Coordinates of C-alpha atoms in Angstrom, one line a residue:
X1 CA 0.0 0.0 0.0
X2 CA 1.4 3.4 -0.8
X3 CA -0.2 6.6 -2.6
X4 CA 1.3 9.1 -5.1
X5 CA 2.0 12.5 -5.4
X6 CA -0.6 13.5 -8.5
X7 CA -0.6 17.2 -8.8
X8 CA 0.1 20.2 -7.1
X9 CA -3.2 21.9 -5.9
X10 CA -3.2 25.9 -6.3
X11 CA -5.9 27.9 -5.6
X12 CA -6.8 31.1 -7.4
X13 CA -9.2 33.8 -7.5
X14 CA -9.0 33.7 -11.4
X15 CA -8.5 29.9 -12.0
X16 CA -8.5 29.9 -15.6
X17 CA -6.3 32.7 -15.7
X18 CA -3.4 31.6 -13.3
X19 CA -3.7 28.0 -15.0
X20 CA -3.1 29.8 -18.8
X21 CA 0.1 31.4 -17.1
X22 CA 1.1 27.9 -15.8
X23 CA 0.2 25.7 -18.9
X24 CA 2.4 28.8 -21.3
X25 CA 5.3 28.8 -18.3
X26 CA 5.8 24.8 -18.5
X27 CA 5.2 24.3 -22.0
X28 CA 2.3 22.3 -20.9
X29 CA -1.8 22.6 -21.8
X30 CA -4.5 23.9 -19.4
X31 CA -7.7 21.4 -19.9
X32 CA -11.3 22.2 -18.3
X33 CA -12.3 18.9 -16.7
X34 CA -14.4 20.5 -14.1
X35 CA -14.2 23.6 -12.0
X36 CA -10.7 23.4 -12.1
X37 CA -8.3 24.2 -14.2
X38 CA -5.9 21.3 -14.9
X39 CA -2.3 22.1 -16.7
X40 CA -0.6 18.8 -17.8
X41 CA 1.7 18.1 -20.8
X42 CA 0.4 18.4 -24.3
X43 CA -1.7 16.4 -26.3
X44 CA -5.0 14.4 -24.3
X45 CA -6.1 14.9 -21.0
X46 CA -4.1 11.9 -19.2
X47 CA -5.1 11.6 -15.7
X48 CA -3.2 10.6 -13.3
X49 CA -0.3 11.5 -15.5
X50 CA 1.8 8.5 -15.7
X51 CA 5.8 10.3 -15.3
X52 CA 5.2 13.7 -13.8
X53 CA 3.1 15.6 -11.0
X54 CA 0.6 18.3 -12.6
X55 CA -0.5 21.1 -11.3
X56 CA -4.3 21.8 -10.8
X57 CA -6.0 25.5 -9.9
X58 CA -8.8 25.6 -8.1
X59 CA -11.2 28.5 -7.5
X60 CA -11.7 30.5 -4.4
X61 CA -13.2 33.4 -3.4
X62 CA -10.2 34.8 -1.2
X63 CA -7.2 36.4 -2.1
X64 CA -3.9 35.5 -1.3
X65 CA -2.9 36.8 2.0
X66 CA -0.1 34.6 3.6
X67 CA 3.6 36.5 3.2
X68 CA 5.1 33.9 1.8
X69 CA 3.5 30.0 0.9
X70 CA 5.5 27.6 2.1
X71 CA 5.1 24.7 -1.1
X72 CA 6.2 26.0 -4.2
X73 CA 8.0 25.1 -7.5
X74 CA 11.4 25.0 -8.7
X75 CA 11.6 25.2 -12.3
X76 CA 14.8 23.5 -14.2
X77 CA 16.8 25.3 -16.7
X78 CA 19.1 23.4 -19.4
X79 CA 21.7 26.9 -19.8
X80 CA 22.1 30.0 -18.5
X81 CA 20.8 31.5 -22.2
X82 CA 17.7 29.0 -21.3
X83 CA 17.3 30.5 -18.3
X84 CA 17.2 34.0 -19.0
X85 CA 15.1 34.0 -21.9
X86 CA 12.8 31.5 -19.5
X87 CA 12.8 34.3 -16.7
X88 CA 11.6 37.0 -19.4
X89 CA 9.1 35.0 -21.2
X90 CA 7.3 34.5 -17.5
X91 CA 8.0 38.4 -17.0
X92 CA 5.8 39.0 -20.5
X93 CA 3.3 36.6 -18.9
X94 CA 2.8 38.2 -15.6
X95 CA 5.0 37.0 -13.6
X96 CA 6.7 39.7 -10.8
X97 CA 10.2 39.6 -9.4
X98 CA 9.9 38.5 -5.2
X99 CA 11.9 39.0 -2.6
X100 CA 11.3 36.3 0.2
X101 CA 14.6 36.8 1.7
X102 CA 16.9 35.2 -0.7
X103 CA 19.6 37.6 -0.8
X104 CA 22.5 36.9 -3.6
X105 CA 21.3 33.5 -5.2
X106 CA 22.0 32.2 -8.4
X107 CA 18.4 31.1 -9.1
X108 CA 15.7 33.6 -10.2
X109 CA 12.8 34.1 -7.2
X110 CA 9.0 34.9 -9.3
X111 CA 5.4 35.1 -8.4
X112 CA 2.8 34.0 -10.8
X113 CA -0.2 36.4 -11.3
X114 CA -1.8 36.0 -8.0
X115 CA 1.4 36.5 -5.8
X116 CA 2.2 32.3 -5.6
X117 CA 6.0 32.0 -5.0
X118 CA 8.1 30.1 -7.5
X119 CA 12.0 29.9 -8.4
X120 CA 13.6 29.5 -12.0
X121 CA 16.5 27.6 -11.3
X122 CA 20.1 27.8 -12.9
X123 CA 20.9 24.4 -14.8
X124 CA 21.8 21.7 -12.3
X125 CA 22.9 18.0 -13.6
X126 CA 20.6 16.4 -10.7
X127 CA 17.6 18.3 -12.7
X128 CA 18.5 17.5 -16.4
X129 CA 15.8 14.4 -16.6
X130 CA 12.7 16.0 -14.6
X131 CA 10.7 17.4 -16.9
X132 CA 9.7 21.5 -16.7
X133 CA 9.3 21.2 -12.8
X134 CA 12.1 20.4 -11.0
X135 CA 10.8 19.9 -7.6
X136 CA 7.9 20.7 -5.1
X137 CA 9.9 22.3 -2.6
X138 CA 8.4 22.4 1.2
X139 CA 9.1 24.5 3.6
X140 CA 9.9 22.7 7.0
X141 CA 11.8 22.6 10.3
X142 CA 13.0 19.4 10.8
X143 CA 13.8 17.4 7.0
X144 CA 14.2 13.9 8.9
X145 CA 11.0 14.0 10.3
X146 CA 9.3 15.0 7.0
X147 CA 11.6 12.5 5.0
X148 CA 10.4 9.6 7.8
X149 CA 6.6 11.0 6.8
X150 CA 6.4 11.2 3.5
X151 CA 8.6 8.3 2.6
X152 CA 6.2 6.4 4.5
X153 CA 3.4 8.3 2.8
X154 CA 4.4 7.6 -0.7
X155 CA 6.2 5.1 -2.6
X156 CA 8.7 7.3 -3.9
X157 CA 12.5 6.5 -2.8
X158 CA 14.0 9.0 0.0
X159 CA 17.8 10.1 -1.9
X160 CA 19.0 12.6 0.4
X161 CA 18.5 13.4 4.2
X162 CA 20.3 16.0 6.1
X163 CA 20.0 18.9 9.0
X164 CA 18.7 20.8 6.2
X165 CA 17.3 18.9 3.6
X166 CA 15.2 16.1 2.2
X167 CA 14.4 14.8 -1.5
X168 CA 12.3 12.3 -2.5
X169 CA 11.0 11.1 -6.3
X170 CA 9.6 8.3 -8.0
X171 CA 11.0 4.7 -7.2
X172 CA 11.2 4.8 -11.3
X173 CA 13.1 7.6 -11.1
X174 CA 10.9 9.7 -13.5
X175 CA 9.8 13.4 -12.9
X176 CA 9.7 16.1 -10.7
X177 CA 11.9 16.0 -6.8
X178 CA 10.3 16.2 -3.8
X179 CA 12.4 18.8 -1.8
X180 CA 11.9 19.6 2.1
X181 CA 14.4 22.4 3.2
X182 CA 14.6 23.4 6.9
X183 CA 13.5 27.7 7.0
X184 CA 13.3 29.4 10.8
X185 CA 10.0 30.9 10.0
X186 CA 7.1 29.2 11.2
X187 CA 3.7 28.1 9.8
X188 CA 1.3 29.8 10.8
X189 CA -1.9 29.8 8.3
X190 CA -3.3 27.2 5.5
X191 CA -1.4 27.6 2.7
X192 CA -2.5 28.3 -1.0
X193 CA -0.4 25.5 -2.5
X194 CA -0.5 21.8 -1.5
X195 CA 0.0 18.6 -2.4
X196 CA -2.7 15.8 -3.7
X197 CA -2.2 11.7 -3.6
X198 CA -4.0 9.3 -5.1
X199 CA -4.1 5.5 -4.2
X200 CA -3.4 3.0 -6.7
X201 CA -6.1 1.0 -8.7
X202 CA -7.7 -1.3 -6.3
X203 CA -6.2 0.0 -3.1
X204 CA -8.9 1.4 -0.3
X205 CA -8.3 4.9 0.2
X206 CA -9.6 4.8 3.4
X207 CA -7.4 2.1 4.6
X208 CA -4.6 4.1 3.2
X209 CA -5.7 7.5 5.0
X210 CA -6.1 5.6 8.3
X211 CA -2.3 4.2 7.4
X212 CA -1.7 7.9 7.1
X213 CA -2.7 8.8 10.4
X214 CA -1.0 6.0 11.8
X215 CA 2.5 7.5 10.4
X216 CA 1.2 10.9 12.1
X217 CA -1.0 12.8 9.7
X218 CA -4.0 14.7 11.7
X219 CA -7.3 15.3 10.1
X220 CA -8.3 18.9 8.6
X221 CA -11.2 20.5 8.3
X222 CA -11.5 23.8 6.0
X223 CA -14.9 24.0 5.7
X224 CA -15.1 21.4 3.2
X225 CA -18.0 18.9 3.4
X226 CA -19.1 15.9 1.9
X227 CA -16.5 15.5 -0.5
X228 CA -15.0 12.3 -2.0
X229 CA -11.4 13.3 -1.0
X230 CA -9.8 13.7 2.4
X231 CA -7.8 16.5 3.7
X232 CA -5.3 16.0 6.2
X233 CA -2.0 17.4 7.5
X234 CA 1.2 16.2 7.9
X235 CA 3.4 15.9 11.0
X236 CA 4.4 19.9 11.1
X237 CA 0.7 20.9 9.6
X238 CA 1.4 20.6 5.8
X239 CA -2.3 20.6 4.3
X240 CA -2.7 17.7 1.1
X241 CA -5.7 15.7 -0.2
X242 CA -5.8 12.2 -0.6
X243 CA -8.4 11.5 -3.7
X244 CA -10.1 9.3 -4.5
X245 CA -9.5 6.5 -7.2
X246 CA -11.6 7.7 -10.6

């Protein structure tokens, strides 16, 4: 038993808007399956996506208000020319220079149209295989707990544990990372960025969210009813879904 990471969730006062400006930053499509807006490679709608993690937008009715989220995305670059001409297309999109402390960096820190942190990376070897998105990067104080979570959580294989950071990715070794890197800033409201699992075909996704809570996930309530998914949080108050199988 073991669930994977299927998109990143993003909510959005203008969904289809903020999911144009994703699908045009990756290279990938924006599709309409619902109420969401749903950015995955090119071509058909292919859900789950079988190689990388998508990213869906979701409508709400309240603006962005947190300083800083504490999930966002790396984005991998092949050159520095890449890079550049990367960091001004997303300029002509909308995207806005932020400063969340990062000081003299060699990586490019952006906000998409409704103030969602993300970083354009300089070309890294460990990146050269992952796709647009090089990593969903969390926020967290203390990696080896996170790494003991959501290694249990998934089955993607733990490659690095430190003080100060954690990476995860697919036991095939296919797609985006799975970065936690220790910050001194605390969290203290939900965040507008989060992860969602999925179980596998014929696995009980409420067996697998009572495994979750076993490992030391907590249950979450936003407000959000009856719905087919859960919400939970992880051991330092992370909010993700676990859906359920289509």
């Amino acid at each position: 038993m073991a669930l994977r990471p299927v998109h990143v969730n993003v909510k959005a006062l203008d969904a289809p808007a903020v999911g144009r400006f994703w699908a045009e930053a990756l290279g990938w499509s924006a599709f309409h399956p619902g109420v969401t807006t749903y950015v995955g490679p090119p071509g058909d709608l292919v859900w789950p996506d079988p190689v990388f993690v998508c990213v869906d937008v979701v409508p709400v009715p309240e603006p962005k208000t947190a300083a800083k989220n504490r999930v966002h995305l790396d984005l991998a670059t092949t050159s520095a020319a890449h890079r550049a001409e990367l960091v001004a297309r997303l300029r002509d999109l909308g995207a806005t220079p932020a400063d969340v402390g990062q000081g003299d960096v060699p990586w490019t820190v952006l906000a998409d149209p409704e103030g969602n942190e993300f970083c354009v990376l300089e070309p890294r070897e460990v990146y050269r295989d992952t796709g647009p998105i090089a990593a969903v990067v969390v926020d967290c104080a203390d990696p080896r707990t996170m790494a003991r979570f959501w290694g249990g959580a998934t089955d993607w294989t733990v490659h690095e544990v430190t003080e100060e950071r954690a990476a995860l990715r697919s036991a095939e070794g296919v797609g985006p990372y799975l970065e936690f890197l220790r910050t001194p800033d605390a969290k203290t409201a939900p965040d507008r960025v989060h992860l969602d699992l999925l179980p596998y075909p014929g696995d009980d996704k409420e067996a697998e969210v009572a495994r979750l809570r076993a490992l030391g996930a907590t249950d979450l309530d936003l407000g959000q009813g009856d719905v087919p998914w859960t919400c939970l949080t992880d051991p330092e108050g992370h909010e993700f879904c676990v859906l359920a199988p289509s």
